[in-house]
Amino acid sequence: MSALTANEISHLRKSLRRHPTETEFQMVTAQWSEHCSYKSSRKDISQLPLSRTRIGLNGGFDAGLIEIGNDLVLTVRIESHNHPSAIEPYGGAATGVGGVVRDILSAGTRPIALMNGLRFGNINGNNPKVNQHTRWLLRNVVRGISDYGNCIGVPTIGGELEFDKSFDNYCLVDVLCIGLSKTSEVVPNFADTEDLIFLLGGSTGRDGIHGAAFASAGLNREDRSAVQIPDPFLKKILIEAILEAVEKGYINAMKDLGGGGLACCLSETSYSLGKGFDVDLSRVRLREEGMTPTEILISESQERMFLIAGKENRESLEKIFAKYEVGYSIIGKVCSGHNIKIRHHSKVIADIPSQIVACAPLLNRRSAYPSYLRKKAATKLHLPKNLSPILLDLLGTPNLCNRSWIYEQFDSEVGLRTVLRPGEGDSSILRLVDGKYVAMSLDGNCRRCYLDPYQGTLGCLSEAVRNVICSGASPVGLVDHLQFGSPENPEVFWTFKQSIAAIKDYCDAFKLPVIGGKVSFYNEKNDSPIKPSPVIGAIGIGDKLENIGKARLSPRCHIFVIGSTKEELGGSEYYLSFHKSEGGKVPRVDFAEDKRNALAVSDLIANGVVKGVHDCSKGGIAIALAESAINGNTGFDVDLSLAPNTCDRIDSLMFSESNSRYVVITERPKEVSEILTNFKSRIYCRKIGHTSDSAANDTVQYRNGNQILVNLELEKLRLAYNNSLENMLNDVGI
Amino acid sequence: MRKIGVVVFPGTNCERDVFHVLSDVLHIETEYIWHDRQDLDGFAGLVLPGGFSYGDRLRAGVIAAHSPIIHQVKKIAKDGVPVLGICNGFQILIESGLLPGALVKNERLNFVCKWIDAKVKNTTTPFTKLFQKNQQIRMPVAHGEGRYVADGLTIKRLRQKNQIVLSFLNENPNGSAESIAAICNPEGNVVGMMPHPERASEGVLSPVAACIDGSTFFRSLMHYLGEAYST
């Protein structure tokens, strides 16, 4: 486990001008872990254009807040729980959900939706042991999220999933939570001297001791005691109790207990509020006997919240806690000065300025161009003769196939806000009030980010924003979750810096703020780093629910493609699954074209002339069309050579994953052409074909001029797409 | 107008949804009933909404079924007051003995959330009066323990006494005996159903063209209680 380095210890002594006590030393060790302090990444992430309206304080960035009018605010937060999920997938994933929900709750906002981004190793590769392990991880991660999210009554409205060999015997579990509240009810976050400090919810035990340190090193040994135990029922009543107290205005400041436990919560809150705390650990409710003060301070037991309230509200708060039968204790009070004073019974065991604990000395990590990139030259790949079997195989690959086996285990509708459920559109949609809605999309692409972390990250940003655009919403902000191997490896750190540069450039070009984010390093198993895995969430707000199209074909419609297809197949599903190639040129983002096409599509949707829009991403135009056909139960006939492109080969035109492209489905082709022709700048757009007249004996046909490339019954596509994930999961024979 | 009560236990999580549909969509006077309330005087009907009362510990619905308010629910049910249990509410009605049989883990052992087709088989209950006999409707289910099971005699009686209110059509999402999706007591005033009618009461939330089949359950209740409602 990573303790403090010699430099850090001397920095601590210098700042304190004395030796730290044992308790102080342990607090600082927890807070200065990579997980809590962001000591490797803070210098870089500070370049990002963070939103001005932020609340709370949580490690690197904070839970983001978006004012959406009508006296309402949304909060958004993304977190991961990778190490714990890799060794105990059920509990790790469940407590991952629990943690991010607490962040949203800390602002006093009601959690209204969850999303998840999941990454696993090979599930149908050559190594049966790995496949089996992946199945075990996937089943239990899904069950963990399902049991927790469903029980607390927060719908899981969507997500994304990727399989890649760099995650073999490991996994990434990212959870995003959205909160909603009246602007006037957001917790004000202040503290007055003599205010009371409540510790509410679960009791404190030895689970999750050293969790932050555990997450701040590679996963080389399985430390199950560092994984916390979920209790969604307790979380549910905690949510209701806290929101009742928030509504009444009884809470001055609030924070959840997450990584680093009470130690980090005390130091970060004291530092952000600019107040001192006087806390007695003997007042903390314990579930185990004989816990040392240090164990109490750094335990990461779940379902605990830290509240600061005025004395005058004590009785009212106690009534609410009694109504919901939530355990609590008053562990201390706010005092003047800036020190955290910690007692155990009457003995003072720490008395340290919170600023020293909260502000770890930042590191300058070395970065170096990765040697693997020098070797990744593109190879000449043969042009396959028959494209039909390739299309069917692609539809059934783990990275593209139907995910309903997963999302049907999530309650996606509780709360009565879900307008587009998982699988129904490119983004998930929640209605708010007066026809307003929020569209959310989460996207990642580790293979492209591996080959070119800068363009790869831009691609994730572009895709997330495209998905929101497809739902007729205007993007208002982004969240990012940057997941990499060890920052001590200069080649890994170089990829991290490239990713940050991409986010900065994209945000500058599109004038979008980063409203929340998280960095997770040390994602390694046995010293082998994962592929760079930034996951981007885009949040959009729309106000015409009636204009939302679904990503599905319907009979008697015309099909347009907006955006140019280029020879950009590096990291594509086609290269990987058919040519077994991981090299090649990664799709680039042309900011001007990306922006132009997004505006054009928004214009079409706002004018109400489209039935549906689908983003072209993984698997290219061919897969985007096939998915829309399956979802809409309607076939089509298209001539791909009509689509704007600069491709040399027909397989590239079908499967290239160039950015900034949309498939538009409409019953009013003339109006679509008219709007696009009169658009203020030139849009690359062509009608490529039409959908079938009826659903009887339906077929899909892809042509290259008059040459038929693929002609298949829709039912065949459906079978390939629908059954594969379930078959892989049930493949217990291997 | 007489009011409808929405019974809330710790862990119930669909109470605000049911309240919203009754109160905001159908404009029915509605009131939450926290589980420690002593009397249920003045309520013309009750809804036990879905969720995870007491975290589904031991098994779904069993702890709530032993809480004091259930005595009151039983009392007014005996007096003929309409009582609707949805999802976890259905599980509670079963565990409290107000409805026969048992709800066990879904056949596939996974939680299942999806829209399903169902057929209305009994249109005499206060909650199904406004349906046509054998009407096909769509609503979502969302549960882990919704597979209805009972011994052969019980099933036979349910059939004979017209106590099967809804059955799944086309696809049986949880493996229920006889594809049962909802049942009632012999008197018909206590109905338990696995699908969520409150989630199919507003067209904008429906995945299929503006389906509001769910609202008919609540509108039936108001009709039964002698009020004419139009929405």
GROMACS .gro file of C-alpha atoms in nm, chain A residues 7-380:
model
  374
    7ASN     CA    1   0.948   1.396   0.048
    8GLU     CA    2   0.591   1.408   0.164
    9ILE     CA    3   0.684   1.328   0.521
   10SER     CA    4   0.939   1.607   0.528
   11HIS     CA    5   0.687   1.846   0.366
   12LEU     CA    6   0.439   1.754   0.640
   13ARG     CA    7   0.690   1.814   0.919
   14LYS     CA    8   0.792   2.145   0.771
   15SER     CA    9   0.434   2.266   0.742
   16LEU     CA   10   0.349   2.149   1.093
   17ARG     CA   11   0.680   2.264   1.243
   18ARG     CA   12   0.669   1.951   1.459
   19HIS     CA   13   0.627   1.575   1.431
   20PRO     CA   14   0.270   1.472   1.352
   21THR     CA   15   0.088   1.258   1.606
   22GLU     CA   16   0.004   0.904   1.498
   23THR     CA   17  -0.356   1.006   1.422
   24GLU     CA   18  -0.249   1.312   1.225
   25PHE     CA   19  -0.007   1.102   1.028
   26GLN     CA   20  -0.280   0.852   0.936
   27MET     CA   21  -0.522   1.127   0.836
   28VAL     CA   22  -0.264   1.284   0.612
   29THR     CA   23  -0.174   0.947   0.461
   30ALA     CA   24  -0.537   0.886   0.367
   31GLN     CA   25  -0.589   1.237   0.232
   32TRP     CA   26  -0.264   1.245   0.039
   33SER     CA   27  -0.336   0.919  -0.143
   34GLU     CA   28  -0.372   0.963  -0.517
   35HIS     CA   29  -0.740   0.870  -0.485
   36CYS     CA   30  -0.821   1.161  -0.252
   37SER     CA   31  -0.560   1.424  -0.333
   38TYR     CA   32  -0.530   1.411  -0.714
   39LYS     CA   33  -0.167   1.492  -0.654
   40SER     CA   34  -0.058   1.361  -0.995
   41SER     CA   35  -0.342   1.506  -1.199
   42ARG     CA   36  -0.444   1.830  -1.034
   43LYS     CA   37  -0.200   2.047  -1.228
   44ASP     CA   38  -0.334   1.916  -1.557
   45ILE     CA   39  -0.703   1.911  -1.477
   46SER     CA   40  -0.683   2.269  -1.358
   47GLN     CA   41  -0.647   2.366  -1.725
   48LEU     CA   42  -1.002   2.253  -1.798
   49PRO     CA   43  -1.274   2.516  -1.828
   50LEU     CA   44  -1.469   2.422  -1.517
   51SER     CA   45  -1.819   2.548  -1.478
   52ARG     CA   46  -1.847   2.860  -1.264
   53THR     CA   47  -2.144   2.731  -1.069
   54ARG     CA   48  -2.006   2.445  -0.870
   55ILE     CA   49  -2.089   2.316  -0.532
   56GLY     CA   50  -1.949   2.084  -0.274
   57LEU     CA   51  -1.591   1.978  -0.257
   58ASN     CA   52  -1.482   1.637  -0.356
   59GLY     CA   53  -1.131   1.546  -0.450
   60GLY     CA   54  -1.036   1.689  -0.787
   61PHE     CA   55  -1.356   1.829  -0.928
   62ASP     CA   56  -1.694   1.862  -0.766
   63ALA     CA   57  -2.051   1.764  -0.830
   64GLY     CA   58  -2.154   1.998  -1.107
   65LEU     CA   59  -2.458   2.216  -1.089
   66ILE     CA   60  -2.663   2.338  -1.385
   67GLU     CA   61  -2.939   2.594  -1.350
   68ILE     CA   62  -3.215   2.502  -1.592
   69GLY     CA   63  -3.470   2.775  -1.526
   70ASN     CA   64  -3.808   2.734  -1.354
   71ASP     CA   65  -3.621   2.768  -1.023
   72LEU     CA   66  -3.465   2.424  -1.079
   73VAL     CA   67  -3.110   2.293  -1.074
   74LEU     CA   68  -2.958   1.969  -1.194
   75THR     CA   69  -2.653   1.818  -1.031
   76VAL     CA   70  -2.429   1.568  -1.208
   77ARG     CA   71  -2.153   1.350  -1.075
   78ILE     CA   72  -1.951   1.062  -1.213
   79GLU     CA   73  -1.749   0.815  -1.006
   80SER     CA   74  -1.588   0.480  -1.055
   81HIS     CA   75  -1.534   0.179  -0.833
   82ASN     CA   76  -1.283  -0.020  -1.033
   83HIS     CA   77  -1.053  -0.195  -0.788
   84PRO     CA   78  -1.333  -0.308  -0.555
   85SER     CA   79  -1.546  -0.430  -0.848
   86ALA     CA   80  -1.255  -0.626  -0.991
   87ILE     CA   81  -1.222  -0.839  -0.679
   88GLU     CA   82  -1.577  -0.833  -0.542
   89PRO     CA   83  -1.796  -0.733  -0.839
   90TYR     CA   84  -2.132  -0.741  -0.663
   91GLY     CA   85  -2.038  -0.530  -0.361
   92GLY     CA   86  -1.794  -0.315  -0.554
   93ALA     CA   87  -2.048  -0.213  -0.816
   94ALA     CA   88  -2.327  -0.165  -0.563
   95THR     CA   89  -2.118   0.060  -0.339
   96GLY     CA   90  -2.007   0.246  -0.652
   97VAL     CA   91  -2.369   0.339  -0.708
   98GLY     CA   92  -2.408   0.421  -0.339
   99GLY     CA   93  -2.108   0.656  -0.341
  100VAL     CA   94  -2.216   0.865  -0.636
  101VAL     CA   95  -2.571   0.889  -0.503
  102ARG     CA   96  -2.431   1.033  -0.179
  103ASP     CA   97  -2.242   1.298  -0.375
  104ILE     CA   98  -2.567   1.412  -0.534
  105LEU     CA   99  -2.742   1.398  -0.199
  106SER     CA  100  -2.466   1.609  -0.041
  107ALA     CA  101  -2.586   1.904  -0.246
  108GLY     CA  102  -2.935   1.853  -0.109
  109THR     CA  103  -3.062   1.739  -0.448
  110ARG     CA  104  -3.277   1.432  -0.506
  111PRO     CA  105  -3.104   1.164  -0.715
  112ILE     CA  106  -3.331   1.114  -1.018
  113ALA     CA  107  -3.129   0.897  -1.253
  114LEU     CA  108  -2.826   0.673  -1.281
  115MET     CA  109  -2.615   0.568  -1.578
  116ASN     CA  110  -2.320   0.336  -1.597
  117GLY     CA  111  -2.015   0.279  -1.814
  118LEU     CA  112  -1.876  -0.073  -1.790
  119ARG     CA  113  -1.555  -0.218  -1.926
  120PHE     CA  114  -1.455  -0.583  -1.914
  121GLY     CA  115  -1.194  -0.813  -2.060
  122ASN     CA  116  -1.258  -1.054  -2.343
  123ILE     CA  117  -1.578  -1.254  -2.313
  124ASN     CA  118  -1.540  -1.467  -2.625
  125GLY     CA  119  -1.166  -1.467  -2.679
  126ASN     CA  120  -0.922  -1.753  -2.702
  127ASN     CA  121  -0.865  -1.793  -2.331
  128PRO     CA  122  -1.157  -1.985  -2.173
  129LYS     CA  123  -1.041  -1.889  -1.824
  130VAL     CA  124  -1.055  -1.520  -1.908
  131ASN     CA  125  -1.395  -1.560  -2.074
  132GLN     CA  126  -1.528  -1.732  -1.768
  133HIS     CA  127  -1.389  -1.469  -1.536
  134THR     CA  128  -1.540  -1.192  -1.750
  135ARG     CA  129  -1.879  -1.362  -1.736
  136TRP     CA  130  -1.855  -1.380  -1.358
  137LEU     CA  131  -1.756  -1.014  -1.332
  138LEU     CA  132  -2.023  -0.894  -1.575
  139ARG     CA  133  -2.308  -1.091  -1.418
  140ASN     CA  134  -2.222  -0.972  -1.070
  141VAL     CA  135  -2.150  -0.610  -1.159
  142VAL     CA  136  -2.488  -0.592  -1.331
  143ARG     CA  137  -2.657  -0.760  -1.036
  144GLY     CA  138  -2.483  -0.525  -0.793
  145ILE     CA  139  -2.599  -0.215  -0.981
  146SER     CA  140  -2.946  -0.361  -1.029
  147ASP     CA  141  -3.000  -0.459  -0.665
  148TYR     CA  142  -2.874  -0.126  -0.536
  149GLY     CA  143  -3.024   0.117  -0.787
  150ASN     CA  144  -3.361  -0.058  -0.802
  151CYS     CA  145  -3.391  -0.070  -0.425
  152ILE     CA  146  -3.320   0.299  -0.368
  153GLY     CA  147  -3.578   0.386  -0.632
  154VAL     CA  148  -3.347   0.573  -0.868
  155PRO     CA  149  -3.391   0.466  -1.231
  156THR     CA  150  -3.092   0.348  -1.435
  157ILE     CA  151  -3.164   0.513  -1.767
  158GLY     CA  152  -2.874   0.407  -1.983
  159GLY     CA  153  -2.506   0.344  -2.017
  160GLU     CA  154  -2.237   0.196  -2.231
  161LEU     CA  155  -2.032  -0.120  -2.239
  162GLU     CA  156  -1.698  -0.215  -2.389
  163PHE     CA  157  -1.495  -0.533  -2.396
  164ASP     CA  158  -1.121  -0.527  -2.454
  165LYS     CA  159  -0.837  -0.761  -2.371
  166SER     CA  160  -0.656  -0.490  -2.175
  167PHE     CA  161  -0.926  -0.533  -1.908
  168ASP     CA  162  -0.879  -0.911  -1.881
  169ASN     CA  163  -0.929  -1.015  -1.517
  170TYR     CA  164  -1.012  -0.655  -1.434
  171CYS     CA  165  -1.303  -0.420  -1.496
  172LEU     CA  166  -1.401  -0.054  -1.496
  173VAL     CA  167  -1.731   0.034  -1.332
  174ASP     CA  168  -1.829   0.398  -1.377
  175VAL     CA  169  -2.152   0.532  -1.238
  176LEU     CA  170  -2.307   0.867  -1.316
  177CYS     CA  171  -2.586   1.018  -1.110
  178ILE     CA  172  -2.813   1.312  -1.186
  179GLY     CA  173  -2.988   1.509  -0.913
  180LEU     CA  174  -3.271   1.758  -0.924
  181SER     CA  175  -3.384   2.021  -0.678
  182LYS     CA  176  -3.532   2.364  -0.640
  183THR     CA  177  -3.258   2.626  -0.662
  184SER     CA  178  -3.363   2.766  -0.328
  185GLU     CA  179  -3.323   2.429  -0.156
  186VAL     CA  180  -2.964   2.355  -0.254
  187VAL     CA  181  -2.762   2.314   0.065
  188PRO     CA  182  -2.596   2.652   0.127
  189ASN     CA  183  -2.268   2.506   0.258
  190PHE     CA  184  -2.170   2.736   0.538
  191ALA     CA  185  -2.097   2.682   0.905
  192ASP     CA  186  -2.116   2.905   1.210
  193THR     CA  187  -1.911   2.860   1.521
  194GLU     CA  188  -2.093   2.635   1.770
  195ASP     CA  189  -2.291   2.459   1.492
  196LEU     CA  190  -2.336   2.089   1.558
  197ILE     CA  191  -2.172   1.811   1.358
  198PHE     CA  192  -2.392   1.508   1.295
  199LEU     CA  193  -2.280   1.172   1.163
  200LEU     CA  194  -2.589   1.014   1.013
  201GLY     CA  195  -2.675   0.674   0.868
  202GLY     CA  196  -2.469   0.358   0.888
  203SER     CA  197  -2.251   0.271   1.184
  204THR     CA  198  -1.875   0.257   1.143
  205GLY     CA  199  -1.696  -0.074   1.112
  206ARG     CA  200  -1.373  -0.213   0.977
  207ASP     CA  201  -1.496  -0.254   0.619
  208GLY     CA  202  -1.319  -0.046   0.362
  209ILE     CA  203  -1.022   0.033   0.582
  210HIS     CA  204  -0.747   0.172   0.359
  211GLY     CA  205  -0.989   0.178   0.063
  212ALA     CA  206  -0.838   0.500  -0.070
  213ALA     CA  207  -0.486   0.361  -0.048
  214PHE     CA  208  -0.607   0.038  -0.209
  215ALA     CA  209  -0.739   0.240  -0.503
  216SER     CA  210  -0.411   0.429  -0.528
  217ALA     CA  211  -0.193   0.138  -0.635
  218GLY     CA  212  -0.205  -0.130  -0.902
  219LEU     CA  213  -0.420  -0.434  -0.834
  220ASN     CA  214  -0.160  -0.694  -0.752
  221ARG     CA  215  -0.322  -0.858  -0.457
  222GLU     CA  216  -0.681  -0.906  -0.367
  223ASP     CA  217  -0.756  -0.716  -0.050
  224ARG     CA  218  -1.120  -0.790   0.015
  225SER     CA  219  -1.126  -0.606   0.347
  226ALA     CA  220  -1.079  -0.285   0.148
  227VAL     CA  221  -1.418  -0.340  -0.021
  228GLN     CA  222  -1.718  -0.184   0.150
  229ILE     CA  223  -2.053  -0.349   0.219
  230PRO     CA  224  -2.363  -0.205   0.048
  231ASP     CA  225  -2.694  -0.142   0.224
  232PRO     CA  226  -2.940   0.008  -0.025
  233PHE     CA  227  -3.231  -0.002   0.216
  234LEU     CA  228  -3.045   0.217   0.463
  235LYS     CA  229  -2.947   0.446   0.174
  236LYS     CA  230  -3.311   0.478   0.070
  237ILE     CA  231  -3.430   0.592   0.412
  238LEU     CA  232  -3.121   0.813   0.446
  239ILE     CA  233  -3.217   0.986   0.120
  240GLU     CA  234  -3.572   1.050   0.239
  241ALA     CA  235  -3.466   1.168   0.584
  242ILE     CA  236  -3.204   1.405   0.445
  243LEU     CA  237  -3.428   1.549   0.176
  244GLU     CA  238  -3.698   1.616   0.433
  245ALA     CA  239  -3.441   1.801   0.647
  246VAL     CA  240  -3.310   1.988   0.340
  247GLU     CA  241  -3.659   2.097   0.239
  248LYS     CA  242  -3.711   2.244   0.585
  249GLY     CA  243  -3.377   2.425   0.561
  250TYR     CA  244  -3.228   2.259   0.869
  251ILE     CA  245  -2.892   2.174   0.713
  252ASN     CA  246  -2.612   2.431   0.677
  253ALA     CA  247  -2.353   2.208   0.514
  254MET     CA  248  -2.331   1.847   0.416
  255LYS     CA  249  -2.081   1.599   0.281
  256ASP     CA  250  -2.075   1.227   0.222
  257LEU     CA  251  -1.821   0.989   0.366
  258GLY     CA  252  -1.641   0.820   0.080
  259GLY     CA  253  -1.276   0.749   0.006
  260GLY     CA  254  -1.061   0.815   0.312
  261GLY     CA  255  -1.366   0.804   0.540
  262LEU     CA  256  -1.413   1.054   0.820
  263ALA     CA  257  -1.051   1.170   0.794
  264CYS     CA  258  -1.094   1.311   0.443
  265CYS     CA  259  -1.445   1.432   0.509
  266LEU     CA  260  -1.329   1.636   0.811
  267SER     CA  261  -1.027   1.788   0.642
  268GLU     CA  262  -1.197   1.873   0.312
  269THR     CA  263  -1.507   2.018   0.476
  270SER     CA  264  -1.315   2.216   0.736
  271TYR     CA  265  -1.087   2.352   0.466
  272SER     CA  266  -1.368   2.446   0.226
  273LEU     CA  267  -1.582   2.606   0.497
  274GLY     CA  268  -1.285   2.786   0.652
  275LYS     CA  269  -1.385   2.672   0.999
  276GLY     CA  270  -1.232   2.457   1.268
  277PHE     CA  271  -1.387   2.137   1.398
  278ASP     CA  272  -1.378   1.984   1.743
  279VAL     CA  273  -1.473   1.618   1.719
  280ASP     CA  274  -1.478   1.331   1.968
  281LEU     CA  275  -1.434   0.990   1.804
  282SER     CA  276  -1.581   0.812   2.107
  283ARG     CA  277  -1.918   0.953   1.997
  284VAL     CA  278  -1.907   0.775   1.660
  285ARG     CA  279  -2.148   0.481   1.652
  286LEU     CA  280  -1.944   0.165   1.595
  287ARG     CA  281  -2.049  -0.177   1.477
  288GLU     CA  282  -1.736  -0.350   1.598
  289GLU     CA  283  -1.564  -0.352   1.932
  290GLY     CA  284  -1.210  -0.242   1.998
  291MET     CA  285  -1.167  -0.016   1.696
  292THR     CA  286  -0.868   0.215   1.727
  293PRO     CA  287  -0.912   0.590   1.668
  294THR     CA  288  -0.726   0.556   1.339
  295GLU     CA  289  -0.957   0.279   1.222
  296ILE     CA  290  -1.259   0.494   1.307
  297LEU     CA  291  -1.110   0.784   1.112
  298ILE     CA  292  -1.024   0.600   0.792
  299SER     CA  293  -1.300   0.338   0.779
  300GLU     CA  294  -1.499   0.364   0.457
  301SER     CA  295  -1.816   0.202   0.590
  302GLN     CA  296  -2.104   0.289   0.359
  303GLU     CA  297  -2.425   0.487   0.390
  304ARG     CA  298  -2.285   0.761   0.615
  305MET     CA  299  -2.343   1.134   0.582
  306PHE     CA  300  -2.179   1.425   0.758
  307LEU     CA  301  -2.411   1.715   0.845
  308ILE     CA  302  -2.358   2.056   0.997
  309ALA     CA  303  -2.663   2.222   1.148
  310GLY     CA  304  -2.738   2.507   1.385
  311LYS     CA  305  -2.816   2.419   1.748
  312GLU     CA  306  -3.166   2.558   1.709
  313ASN     CA  307  -3.251   2.285   1.457
  314ARG     CA  308  -3.127   1.998   1.668
  315GLU     CA  309  -3.467   1.889   1.797
  316SER     CA  310  -3.638   1.914   1.458
  317LEU     CA  311  -3.362   1.711   1.297
  318GLU     CA  312  -3.378   1.449   1.567
  319LYS     CA  313  -3.753   1.414   1.504
  320ILE     CA  314  -3.696   1.353   1.134
  321PHE     CA  315  -3.422   1.097   1.202
  322ALA     CA  316  -3.653   0.921   1.450
  323LYS     CA  317  -3.939   0.914   1.196
  324TYR     CA  318  -3.719   0.737   0.943
  325GLU     CA  319  -3.544   0.532   1.212
  326VAL     CA  320  -3.201   0.643   1.088
  327GLY     CA  321  -2.917   0.616   1.336
  328TYR     CA  322  -2.708   0.925   1.413
  329SER     CA  323  -2.482   1.083   1.668
  330ILE     CA  324  -2.354   1.431   1.729
  331ILE     CA  325  -1.980   1.388   1.710
  332GLY     CA  326  -1.867   1.744   1.772
  333LYS     CA  327  -1.906   2.107   1.685
  334VAL     CA  328  -1.777   2.380   1.461
  335CYS     CA  329  -1.527   2.613   1.626
  336SER     CA  330  -1.328   2.920   1.533
  337GLY     CA  331  -0.985   2.888   1.379
  338HIS     CA  332  -0.888   2.645   1.107
  339ASN     CA  333  -0.777   2.342   1.302
  340ILE     CA  334  -0.927   1.999   1.317
  341LYS     CA  335  -0.913   1.892   1.677
  342ILE     CA  336  -0.984   1.524   1.731
  343ARG     CA  337  -1.039   1.371   2.069
  344HIS     CA  338  -1.084   1.015   2.176
  345HIS     CA  339  -1.277   1.033   2.501
  346SER     CA  340  -1.104   1.321   2.674
  347LYS     CA  341  -0.764   1.281   2.513
  348VAL     CA  342  -0.672   1.511   2.223
  349ILE     CA  343  -0.511   1.291   1.955
  350ALA     CA  344  -0.490   1.537   1.667
  351ASP     CA  345  -0.492   1.912   1.635
  352ILE     CA  346  -0.390   2.007   1.287
  353PRO     CA  347  -0.470   2.289   1.042
  354SER     CA  348  -0.713   2.148   0.785
  355GLN     CA  349  -0.527   2.323   0.509
  356ILE     CA  350  -0.221   2.105   0.571
  357VAL     CA  351  -0.426   1.787   0.546
  358ALA     CA  352  -0.645   1.896   0.255
  359CYS     CA  353  -0.370   2.029   0.032
  360ALA     CA  354  -0.129   1.753  -0.058
  361PRO     CA  355   0.196   1.863  -0.221
  362LEU     CA  356   0.139   1.822  -0.593
  363LEU     CA  357   0.365   1.613  -0.808
  364ASN     CA  358   0.525   1.677  -1.144
  365ARG     CA  359   0.490   1.346  -1.320
  366ARG     CA  360   0.714   1.268  -1.611
  367SER     CA  361   0.556   1.193  -1.943
  368ALA     CA  362   0.705   1.018  -2.245
  369TYR     CA  363   0.578   0.921  -2.591
  370PRO     CA  364   0.473   0.556  -2.564
  371SER     CA  365   0.701   0.308  -2.736
  372TYR     CA  366   0.403   0.094  -2.839
  373LEU     CA  367   0.281   0.371  -3.071
  374ARG     CA  368   0.601   0.357  -3.274
  375LYS     CA  369   0.528  -0.006  -3.353
  376LYS     CA  370   0.163   0.041  -3.449
  377ALA     CA  371   0.202   0.096  -3.822
  378ALA     CA  372  -0.102   0.033  -4.038
  379THR     CA  373  -0.090  -0.284  -4.240
  380LYS     CA  374  -0.248  -0.342  -4.580
   0.00000   0.00000   0.00000
